[in-house]
Short mmCIF file of C-alpha atoms in Angstrom, two decimals:
data_model
loop_
_atom_site.label_atom_id
_atom_site.label_comp_id
_atom_site.label_asym_id
_atom_site.label_seq_id
_atom_site.Cartn_x
_atom_site.Cartn_y
_atom_site.Cartn_z
CA MET A 1131 8.53 5.68 11.77
CA LYS A 1132 8.48 5.50 7.83
CA ARG A 1133 11.18 3.65 6.44
CA GLU A 1134 12.95 6.21 4.20
CA ARG A 1135 13.12 5.01 0.13
CA SER A 1136 16.23 4.03 -0.88
CA ILE A 1137 17.67 3.27 -4.47
CA THR A 1138 19.79 0.47 -3.25
CA GLY A 1139 16.79 -1.90 -2.00
CA PRO A 1140 14.23 -2.28 -4.84
CA LEU A 1141 17.09 -2.13 -7.33
CA ILE A 1142 18.56 -5.48 -5.43
CA LEU A 1143 15.08 -6.94 -5.95
CA ALA A 1144 14.44 -5.80 -9.15
CA LEU A 1145 17.66 -7.73 -10.53
CA THR A 1146 17.01 -10.62 -8.03
CA THR A 1147 13.58 -11.05 -9.27
CA VAL A 1148 14.87 -11.23 -12.94
CA LEU A 1149 17.74 -13.00 -12.02
CA VAL A 1150 15.17 -16.03 -11.01
CA VAL A 1151 12.66 -15.43 -13.53
CA SER A 1152 14.92 -15.88 -16.19
CA TRP A 1153 16.68 -19.18 -14.58
CA LEU A 1154 13.22 -20.11 -13.93
CA ALA A 1155 12.46 -20.09 -17.73
CA ALA A 1156 15.76 -21.34 -18.54
CA ILE A 1157 14.78 -24.63 -16.42
CA GLY A 1158 11.30 -24.79 -18.34
CA LEU A 1159 12.55 -24.16 -21.61
CA SER A 1160 15.37 -26.69 -20.30
CA PHE A 1161 12.60 -29.48 -18.96
CA ARG A 1162 10.96 -29.46 -22.33
CA VAL A 1163 14.08 -29.79 -24.36
CA MET A 1164 14.83 -32.57 -21.79
CA GLN A 1165 11.89 -34.03 -22.93
CA HIS A 1166 12.13 -34.44 -26.06
CA GLU A 1167 15.79 -36.16 -25.99
CA PHE A 1168 14.75 -38.33 -23.11
CA ASP A 1169 12.09 -39.22 -25.52
CA GLU A 1170 14.04 -40.13 -28.55
CA ILE A 1171 16.89 -42.13 -26.21
CA PHE A 1172 14.28 -43.92 -24.36
CA ASP A 1173 12.47 -45.20 -28.13
CA ALA A 1174 15.59 -45.62 -29.13
CA ALA A 1175 16.52 -47.86 -26.17
CA GLN A 1176 13.04 -49.69 -26.31
CA GLN A 1177 12.86 -50.39 -29.94
CA GLU A 1178 16.59 -51.83 -29.45
CA THR A 1179 15.54 -54.18 -26.33
CA THR A 1180 12.54 -55.28 -27.90
CA GLU A 1181 14.69 -56.39 -30.37
CA ARG A 1182 17.24 -58.11 -28.87
CA LEU A 1183 14.41 -59.56 -26.08
CA LEU A 1184 13.04 -60.80 -29.82
CA ALA A 1185 15.42 -62.45 -30.67
CA LEU A 1186 16.53 -64.50 -27.08
CA ILE A 1187 12.50 -65.59 -27.01
CA LEU A 1188 12.40 -67.36 -30.58
CA ALA A 1189 15.70 -69.28 -29.38
CA GLU A 1190 14.36 -70.19 -26.46
CA LEU A 1191 10.95 -71.30 -27.85
CA ASN A 1192 13.14 -73.58 -30.86
CA GLN A 1193 15.42 -75.19 -28.34
CA GLY A 1194 12.60 -76.42 -26.11
CA THR A 1195 9.15 -76.72 -27.95
CA ASP A 1196 8.16 -79.05 -25.50
CA ARG A 1197 8.22 -76.30 -22.79
CA ASP A 1198 4.73 -74.49 -22.05
CA PRO A 1199 5.98 -70.52 -23.00
CA ARG A 1200 4.03 -69.65 -19.75
CA ASN A 1201 6.11 -71.39 -17.13
CA MET A 1202 9.43 -69.44 -18.89
CA ALA A 1203 11.19 -68.52 -15.58
CA MET A 1204 14.00 -66.94 -17.34
CA PHE A 1205 12.17 -64.17 -18.87
CA ASP A 1206 9.62 -63.78 -15.65
CA ALA A 1207 11.75 -60.95 -13.40
CA ALA A 1208 11.45 -60.76 -9.85
CA ALA A 1209 9.52 -59.08 -7.28
CA ARG A 1210 11.04 -56.00 -7.98
CA ARG A 1211 10.02 -52.86 -10.10
CA GLU A 1212 10.37 -52.86 -14.11
CA TYR A 1213 10.61 -49.68 -15.39
CA LEU A 1214 10.04 -52.06 -18.98
CA THR A 1215 7.22 -54.42 -19.01
CA TYR A 1216 6.64 -56.98 -22.31
CA GLN A 1217 4.17 -59.24 -23.95
CA VAL A 1218 4.35 -61.94 -26.11
CA ARG A 1219 1.05 -62.39 -28.29
CA ASN A 1220 0.03 -65.02 -30.59
CA ALA A 1221 -1.11 -64.29 -34.57
CA SER A 1222 -4.50 -63.82 -32.85
CA GLY A 1223 -3.74 -61.59 -30.38
CA LYS A 1224 -3.65 -64.37 -26.89
CA VAL A 1225 -0.54 -63.61 -24.63
CA VAL A 1226 1.78 -66.04 -24.52
CA LEU A 1227 4.43 -65.03 -22.50
CA HIS A 1228 4.37 -62.08 -20.28
CA SER A 1229 6.98 -60.11 -17.71
CA ASN A 1230 6.08 -59.77 -13.92
CA ASP A 1231 4.78 -56.60 -14.15
CA ALA A 1232 2.80 -56.73 -17.44
CA PRO A 1233 -0.80 -57.37 -17.07
CA ALA A 1234 -2.30 -60.60 -17.99
CA GLU A 1235 -4.65 -58.99 -20.79
CA PRO A 1236 -3.09 -57.93 -23.79
CA PHE A 1237 -1.80 -54.60 -24.76
CA ASP A 1238 -4.17 -52.02 -26.02
CA ALA A 1239 -1.50 -51.83 -28.79
CA PRO A 1240 -2.04 -52.90 -32.51
CA LEU A 1241 -0.28 -56.11 -33.36
CA SER A 1242 1.96 -54.36 -36.16
CA THR A 1243 5.52 -53.24 -35.81
CA GLY A 1244 5.95 -49.58 -34.44
CA PHE A 1245 5.48 -47.22 -31.38
CA HIS A 1246 1.39 -47.18 -30.33
CA ASP A 1247 0.39 -44.79 -27.57
CA THR A 1248 -1.70 -45.38 -24.57
CA PRO A 1249 -3.03 -42.81 -21.82
CA THR A 1250 -0.27 -44.75 -19.56
CA ALA A 1251 2.24 -45.69 -21.99
CA ARG A 1252 4.64 -46.16 -25.16
CA ILE A 1253 4.42 -49.51 -26.25
CA TYR A 1254 7.12 -50.67 -29.05
CA THR A 1255 5.71 -53.90 -31.24
CA GLU A 1256 7.72 -56.01 -32.67
CA MET A 1257 6.77 -58.97 -35.20
CA ALA A 1258 8.75 -62.22 -36.11
CA ALA A 1259 10.09 -63.31 -39.29
CA ASP A 1260 7.45 -65.61 -39.53
CA GLY A 1261 4.34 -63.50 -38.35
CA SER A 1262 3.99 -66.32 -35.90
CA LEU A 1263 4.44 -64.05 -32.44
CA PHE A 1264 4.28 -60.84 -31.51
CA LEU A 1265 6.29 -58.59 -28.93
CA GLN A 1266 5.28 -55.98 -27.19
CA VAL A 1267 7.77 -53.87 -24.60
CA ALA A 1268 5.88 -51.04 -22.68
CA ASP A 1269 7.81 -48.23 -21.50
CA ARG A 1270 5.22 -45.96 -18.84
CA PHE A 1271 5.11 -42.21 -19.20
CA LYS A 1272 5.37 -42.48 -15.44
CA ASN A 1273 9.15 -43.12 -15.90
CA ARG A 1274 9.60 -40.92 -18.31
CA ASN A 1275 8.87 -37.73 -16.56
CA GLU A 1276 9.85 -38.71 -13.41
CA ALA A 1277 13.52 -38.83 -15.28
CA ALA A 1278 13.09 -35.12 -16.70
CA ARG A 1279 11.43 -33.79 -13.35
CA GLU A 1280 14.32 -35.09 -11.38
CA SER A 1281 16.19 -33.13 -14.09
CA ALA A 1282 14.79 -30.31 -13.89
CA VAL A 1283 14.80 -30.49 -9.85
CA THR A 1284 18.30 -31.01 -9.94
CA LEU A 1285 18.48 -27.47 -12.01
CA LEU A 1286 16.09 -25.78 -9.23
CA ILE A 1287 18.64 -26.75 -6.52
CA PRO A 1288 21.53 -24.36 -7.16
CA LEU A 1289 18.45 -21.32 -6.62
CA ALA A 1290 18.75 -22.34 -2.96
CA ALA A 1291 22.23 -20.49 -3.62
CA LEU A 1292 21.94 -18.35 -6.28
CA ILE A 1293 19.38 -15.86 -4.40
CA PRO A 1294 21.34 -15.13 -1.95
CA ALA A 1295 25.26 -14.83 -3.79
CA SER A 1296 22.85 -13.04 -6.38
CA ILE A 1297 21.96 -10.60 -3.28
CA PHE A 1298 25.30 -10.18 -2.14
CA ALA A 1299 26.76 -9.59 -5.67
CA ILE A 1300 24.14 -7.17 -6.92
CA TRP A 1301 24.28 -4.70 -3.73
CA PHE A 1302 28.15 -5.08 -3.77
CA VAL A 1303 28.09 -3.66 -7.99
CA VAL A 1304 25.41 -1.16 -6.60
CA GLY A 1305 27.44 0.13 -3.69
CA ARG A 1306 30.42 0.43 -6.51
CA ALA A 1307 28.52 1.96 -8.70
CA LEU A 1308 26.51 4.70 -6.21
CA ARG A 1309 29.47 5.32 -4.59
CA PRO A 1310 30.12 8.15 -6.24
CA ILE A 1311 26.28 9.52 -5.62
CA GLU A 1312 27.13 9.23 -2.12
CA ALA A 1313 29.86 11.10 -2.16
CA LEU A 1314 28.37 14.30 -4.15
CA ARG A 1315 25.43 13.65 -1.84
CA ARG A 1316 27.87 14.36 1.16
CA ASP A 1317 29.89 17.18 -0.81
CA ILE A 1318 26.54 18.68 -1.30
CA GLY A 1319 25.43 18.55 1.66
CA THR A 1320 28.54 20.18 3.52
CA LYS A 1321 27.78 23.42 1.51
CA ASP A 1322 25.88 26.26 3.61
CA SER A 1323 26.17 30.17 4.28
CA GLY A 1324 29.80 29.26 5.93
CA ASN A 1325 30.47 26.61 2.99
CA MET A 1326 30.51 27.63 -0.81
CA VAL A 1327 33.49 25.61 -2.36
CA GLU A 1328 32.45 24.48 -5.83
CA VAL A 1329 31.72 20.91 -6.05
CA ASP A 1330 34.35 19.13 -7.59
CA GLY A 1331 32.96 17.55 -11.21
CA GLN A 1332 36.26 16.47 -12.23
CA ASN A 1333 36.22 13.17 -10.40
CA LEU A 1334 32.77 12.25 -10.97
CA PRO A 1335 31.38 10.31 -13.79
CA VAL A 1336 29.73 11.38 -17.05
CA GLU A 1337 26.72 10.94 -15.93
CA LEU A 1338 27.10 13.25 -12.54
CA ARG A 1339 28.50 16.17 -13.69
CA PRO A 1340 26.06 18.28 -15.35
CA ILE A 1341 24.67 17.82 -11.62
CA ALA A 1342 28.09 19.00 -10.17
CA ARG A 1343 28.01 22.50 -12.37
CA SER A 1344 24.55 22.48 -11.97
CA VAL A 1345 24.65 23.11 -8.09
CA ASN A 1346 28.25 24.35 -8.78
CA LEU A 1347 26.01 27.23 -11.24
CA LEU A 1348 23.72 27.38 -7.90
CA LEU A 1349 26.62 28.21 -4.89
CA GLY A 1350 27.80 31.07 -7.19
CA ARG A 1351 24.57 32.69 -7.00
CA LEU A 1352 24.23 31.93 -3.51
CA ARG A 1353 27.41 33.37 -2.79
CA ALA A 1354 26.32 36.41 -4.80
CA ALA A 1355 23.48 36.95 -2.87
CA LEU A 1356 24.84 36.26 0.69
CA GLU A 1357 27.85 38.98 0.13
CA ALA A 1358 25.50 40.82 -1.36
CA GLU A 1359 23.78 40.64 1.66
CA ARG A 1360 26.67 40.51 4.10
CA GLU A 1361 27.90 43.71 2.59
CA PHE A 1362 24.64 45.78 2.86
CA THR A 1363 24.24 44.52 6.51
CA ALA A 1364 28.04 45.35 7.56
CA ASN A 1365 28.32 48.97 5.80
CA SER A 1366 24.82 49.89 6.78
CA ALA A 1367 25.30 48.91 10.71
CA HIS A 1368 28.92 50.37 10.06
CA GLU A 1369 27.01 53.76 8.77
CA LEU A 1370 24.40 53.70 10.75
CA ARG A 1371 26.65 53.99 14.06
CA THR A 1372 27.62 57.72 13.44
CA PRO A 1373 24.53 59.02 13.21
CA ILE A 1374 23.05 57.05 16.40
CA ALA A 1375 26.07 58.17 18.17
CA GLY A 1376 25.21 61.71 17.85
CA ALA A 1377 21.57 61.59 17.89
CA LEU A 1378 22.38 59.57 21.17
CA ALA A 1379 24.65 62.30 22.56
CA GLN A 1380 22.51 64.85 21.60
CA THR A 1381 19.01 63.68 23.54
CA GLN A 1382 21.56 62.77 26.48
CA ARG A 1383 21.73 66.51 26.70
CA LEU A 1384 18.59 67.31 26.13
CA ALA A 1385 16.99 65.08 28.71
CA GLU A 1386 19.94 67.16 31.09
CA GLU A 1387 19.07 70.76 29.85
CA LEU A 1388 14.98 69.87 30.22
CA PRO A 1389 13.28 70.46 33.68
CA PRO A 1390 11.83 67.50 35.14
CA GLY A 1391 8.17 66.85 33.87
CA PRO A 1392 6.43 65.14 30.64
CA THR A 1393 8.65 66.61 28.45
CA GLN A 1394 12.04 65.26 29.71
CA ASP A 1395 10.27 61.72 30.10
CA ARG A 1396 9.62 61.59 26.69
CA VAL A 1397 13.28 62.53 25.75
CA GLN A 1398 14.70 59.79 28.19
CA GLN A 1399 12.05 57.02 26.80
CA VAL A 1400 14.01 58.13 23.18
CA GLU A 1401 17.29 57.63 24.80
CA ALA A 1402 16.48 54.49 25.64
CA SER A 1403 15.05 53.43 21.89
CA LEU A 1404 18.06 55.03 20.57
CA VAL A 1405 20.48 52.72 23.06
CA ASN A 1406 19.01 49.84 21.78
CA LEU A 1407 18.99 50.76 18.21
CA SER A 1408 22.60 51.47 18.66
CA ARG A 1409 23.14 47.53 20.47
CA LEU A 1410 20.83 46.39 17.05
CA ALA A 1411 23.41 48.33 14.60
CA GLU A 1412 26.60 46.27 17.22
CA LYS A 1413 24.33 42.93 16.74
CA LEU A 1414 24.04 43.35 12.70
CA LEU A 1415 27.56 44.18 12.57
CA GLN A 1416 28.77 40.96 14.16
CA LEU A 1417 25.95 38.72 12.26
CA SER A 1418 27.66 40.25 9.44
CA ARG A 1419 31.45 39.54 10.56
CA ALA A 1420 29.93 35.85 11.52
CA GLU A 1421 28.71 35.24 8.41
CA ALA A 1422 31.63 36.18 6.75
CA GLY A 1423 33.10 33.38 8.63
CA ILE A 1424 35.93 34.73 10.85
CA GLY A 1425 35.97 32.33 13.60
CA GLY A 1426 39.10 30.12 12.40
CA SER A 1427 42.66 30.45 12.31
CA ALA A 1428 45.39 28.75 11.09
CA SER A 1429 47.41 29.10 14.01
CA PRO A 1430 46.80 28.31 17.83
CA ILE A 1431 46.21 31.31 19.95
CA ASP A 1432 46.25 31.57 23.57
CA LEU A 1433 42.24 32.62 24.55
CA ARG A 1434 42.74 33.18 27.92
CA PRO A 1435 43.90 37.04 28.16
CA VAL A 1436 41.43 37.67 25.45
CA LEU A 1437 38.82 35.67 28.13
CA ASP A 1438 40.59 37.63 31.12
CA MET A 1439 39.71 40.89 29.34
CA VAL A 1440 36.06 40.83 28.56
CA VAL A 1441 34.82 39.74 32.32
CA THR A 1442 37.51 42.25 33.84
CA ASP A 1443 35.56 45.20 30.95
CA PHE A 1444 32.22 44.10 32.48
CA GLN A 1445 33.24 43.64 35.77
CA ARG A 1446 33.85 47.20 35.83
CA ASP A 1447 30.21 48.40 34.33
CA SER A 1448 28.97 49.73 37.31
CA ARG A 1449 25.47 48.72 35.68
CA THR A 1450 26.59 45.04 36.63
CA ASN A 1451 26.26 46.17 40.12
CA GLY A 1452 29.14 43.86 40.78
CA ARG A 1453 26.80 40.29 39.75
CA LEU A 1454 29.52 39.14 37.57
CA LYS A 1455 31.96 36.67 39.45
CA TYR A 1456 34.60 34.69 37.28
CA SER A 1457 37.20 31.67 38.87
CA ALA A 1458 39.58 29.57 36.52
CA ALA A 1459 40.79 26.37 37.09
CA PRO A 1460 44.51 26.31 38.11
CA ASP A 1461 45.48 24.17 35.11
CA ALA A 1462 42.98 25.58 32.85
CA LYS A 1463 44.24 26.52 29.19
CA LEU A 1464 42.69 27.86 26.19
CA VAL A 1465 45.68 27.56 23.36
CA ARG A 1466 43.33 26.63 20.35
CA ASN A 1467 42.68 27.38 16.80
CA ALA A 1468 40.18 30.55 16.96
CA ASP A 1469 40.67 34.24 15.69
CA MET A 1470 40.68 36.37 19.31
CA ASP A 1471 38.04 39.09 17.91
CA ALA A 1472 35.80 36.34 16.90
CA PHE A 1473 36.35 34.43 20.64
CA GLY A 1474 36.09 38.06 22.27
CA ILE A 1475 32.25 38.51 20.62
CA VAL A 1476 31.19 35.35 21.45
CA THR A 1477 32.10 35.93 25.47
CA ARG A 1478 30.70 39.21 25.74
CA ASN A 1479 27.57 38.31 23.65
CA LEU A 1480 26.61 35.17 26.24
CA ILE A 1481 28.08 36.87 29.38
CA GLU A 1482 25.80 40.05 28.22
CA ASN A 1483 23.10 37.61 27.68
CA ALA A 1484 23.10 36.53 31.05
CA LEU A 1485 23.64 39.72 32.48
CA ILE A 1486 20.15 41.16 30.87
CA HIS A 1487 17.90 38.11 31.08
CA GLY A 1488 19.14 37.14 34.13
CA ASP A 1489 17.68 37.50 37.46
CA PRO A 1490 19.03 40.72 38.65
CA ASP A 1491 19.12 39.55 42.22
CA LEU A 1492 21.04 36.42 41.35
CA PRO A 1493 25.10 36.53 40.64
CA VAL A 1494 26.53 35.67 36.85
CA ASN A 1495 29.44 32.72 37.44
CA VAL A 1496 31.58 32.64 34.68
CA SER A 1497 34.09 29.39 35.31
CA LEU A 1498 36.88 27.95 32.84
CA GLU A 1499 37.41 24.96 33.46
CA SER A 1500 39.86 21.85 32.69
CA GLY A 1501 40.08 21.18 28.99
CA GLY A 1502 38.88 24.39 27.74
CA ILE A 1503 35.52 24.35 28.29
CA ILE A 1504 33.97 28.01 29.55
CA ARG A 1505 30.34 27.74 31.57
CA VAL A 1506 28.00 30.99 31.69
CA VAL A 1507 25.58 30.12 34.86
CA ASN A 1508 22.55 32.97 35.26
CA GLY A 1509 19.59 32.30 37.74
CA GLY A 1510 16.18 32.78 36.95
CA PRO A 1511 13.29 30.68 36.61
CA PRO A 1512 14.08 27.63 34.04
CA ILE A 1513 13.22 27.90 30.39
CA ARG A 1514 11.19 25.31 28.71
CA GLU A 1515 12.64 22.33 26.61
CA ALA A 1516 10.10 23.90 23.69
CA GLU A 1517 11.72 27.36 24.05
CA MET A 1518 15.58 26.39 24.38
CA ALA A 1519 15.08 24.50 20.99
CA GLY A 1520 14.55 28.14 19.12
CA LEU A 1521 16.92 30.12 21.31
CA LYS A 1522 20.27 29.50 18.85
CA LYS A 1523 17.59 31.56 15.61
CA ARG A 1524 17.74 34.79 14.78
CA PHE A 1525 15.56 36.84 16.08
CA ARG A 1526 14.32 34.02 18.55
CA ARG A 1527 13.50 35.37 22.06
CA GLY A 1528 12.19 33.48 24.94
CA LYS A 1529 9.26 34.78 27.47
CA THR A 1530 11.73 38.22 28.86
CA THR A 1531 10.74 41.75 29.34
CA ALA A 1532 14.45 42.99 29.13
CA SER A 1533 15.34 44.43 25.85
CA GLY A 1534 17.52 42.68 23.51
CA SER A 1535 17.38 41.57 19.79
CA GLY A 1536 17.34 37.79 19.26
CA LEU A 1537 20.57 37.80 17.73
CA GLY A 1538 23.07 37.37 20.49
CA LEU A 1539 23.35 33.49 21.14
CA ALA A 1540 22.86 32.64 17.03
CA ILE A 1541 25.82 34.55 16.37
CA ALA A 1542 28.08 32.86 19.49
CA ASP A 1543 26.79 30.09 18.15
CA ARG A 1544 27.68 30.19 13.75
CA ILE A 1545 31.07 31.80 15.35
CA VAL A 1546 31.47 28.50 17.54
CA SER A 1547 31.05 26.39 15.07
CA GLN A 1548 32.97 27.91 12.81
CA MET A 1549 36.11 27.15 15.48
CA GLY A 1550 34.62 23.46 15.24
CA GLY A 1551 33.62 23.67 18.32
CA THR A 1552 30.05 23.54 20.17
CA LEU A 1553 27.28 25.62 21.97
CA GLU A 1554 25.12 23.50 24.52
CA LEU A 1555 22.19 25.38 26.57
CA ARG A 1556 20.88 24.03 29.43
CA SER A 1557 17.96 25.26 32.37
CA PRO A 1558 18.32 24.74 34.75
CA PRO A 1559 21.95 24.02 34.48
CA ALA A 1560 23.37 20.46 36.08
CA GLY A 1561 22.69 19.88 39.24
CA GLU A 1562 20.08 23.17 40.23
CA LYS A 1563 16.80 23.60 40.04
CA ALA A 1564 16.86 27.33 38.47
CA GLY A 1565 18.70 29.09 36.21
CA PHE A 1566 20.00 28.69 32.86
CA GLU A 1567 23.37 27.67 31.05
CA ALA A 1568 25.64 28.11 28.18
CA LYS A 1569 28.95 25.91 28.04
CA MET A 1570 31.08 26.25 24.89
CA THR A 1571 33.43 23.84 24.47
CA LEU A 1572 36.65 24.37 21.91
CA PRO A 1573 38.23 22.02 20.16
CA ALA A 1574 42.23 21.36 21.46
#
């Protein structure tokens, strides 16, 4: 499954990358500055050490002139690491004394006071007052680089905690900054033909208010278009009922007056067409009412009498042939915040759908269970899952030869959702091998 794009993820990655790169750049700059400052510190310390060491060597030589300078153990360090090494050279450049780690060969540096760099070390030369001896102290570049490198590494250690801390901080800050966008998205997501209330843009940031205004303008246009459509549908359906009823009555009268034959058959076909047209007009009128949002009610109403009345009307209709069976649990109650007329439309459509499209030789069972669950079950071959998904859509019908407009289930589902309930369609019903079930659940 392709992962959906997000604003937060790339933003966290970009800001964290910028932070890490900036930190690394600061470490690099600090490393260069530290190298320069360390060089000044090391040079000052090396010069001071050379001057003091030369004074000690001259004092020792003056006190013990009969000793060989090569054997002066006090200046020969023990076998340990020496950061500074030195050589004492005479005027001719010969090494007369050196430290433990210093080479026996003379340093590659001139016998003149001052600093001199070799490929591996920085050497400072100090001359005795009489010019007879020269002391050269070498400080390896390796030692200086190690000090600067350890300081830079110390600055890198906080990155281990900085990266996860920055990710969390950026995620937290970005989440708070994007919260108004998420609220606006949720508010816009609730808008449909049953909810056209304007988006509240007063509490939004200045950057999002133009979006809210644009959405509200669009909602206003949609409201006007939907209201015009509903008004046209309702008026058309209402105005058509009277002429259709008149035409149907005249057709039925004509069918009775005509003798048996082809003309009477044609008149009966016209009658059947007018009956279907009358049902379609009735469904269009119900659809316009459903689109107007008539399902909800501010106060609870007992819907049980409505269900009983609708079932009784169908049972008295001779066209049902006694197929409709009704049962209710003893403790079943149906007090809900729903409109009585809207609930009557839903139950009538569900029962009518079961009677028309179910097996005419099998009964239709309507049951009211505890918890306010209403089931309408009819017999017939099972419906494939691919067809079930589209039965709640307008003008969508399954594979059936029965008459119908394909609006009954769409109207019922629309009104049930306005009541806050659910309409589930199953084929076959639970525990059965064939048939169709419509299960309506209304919240208490």
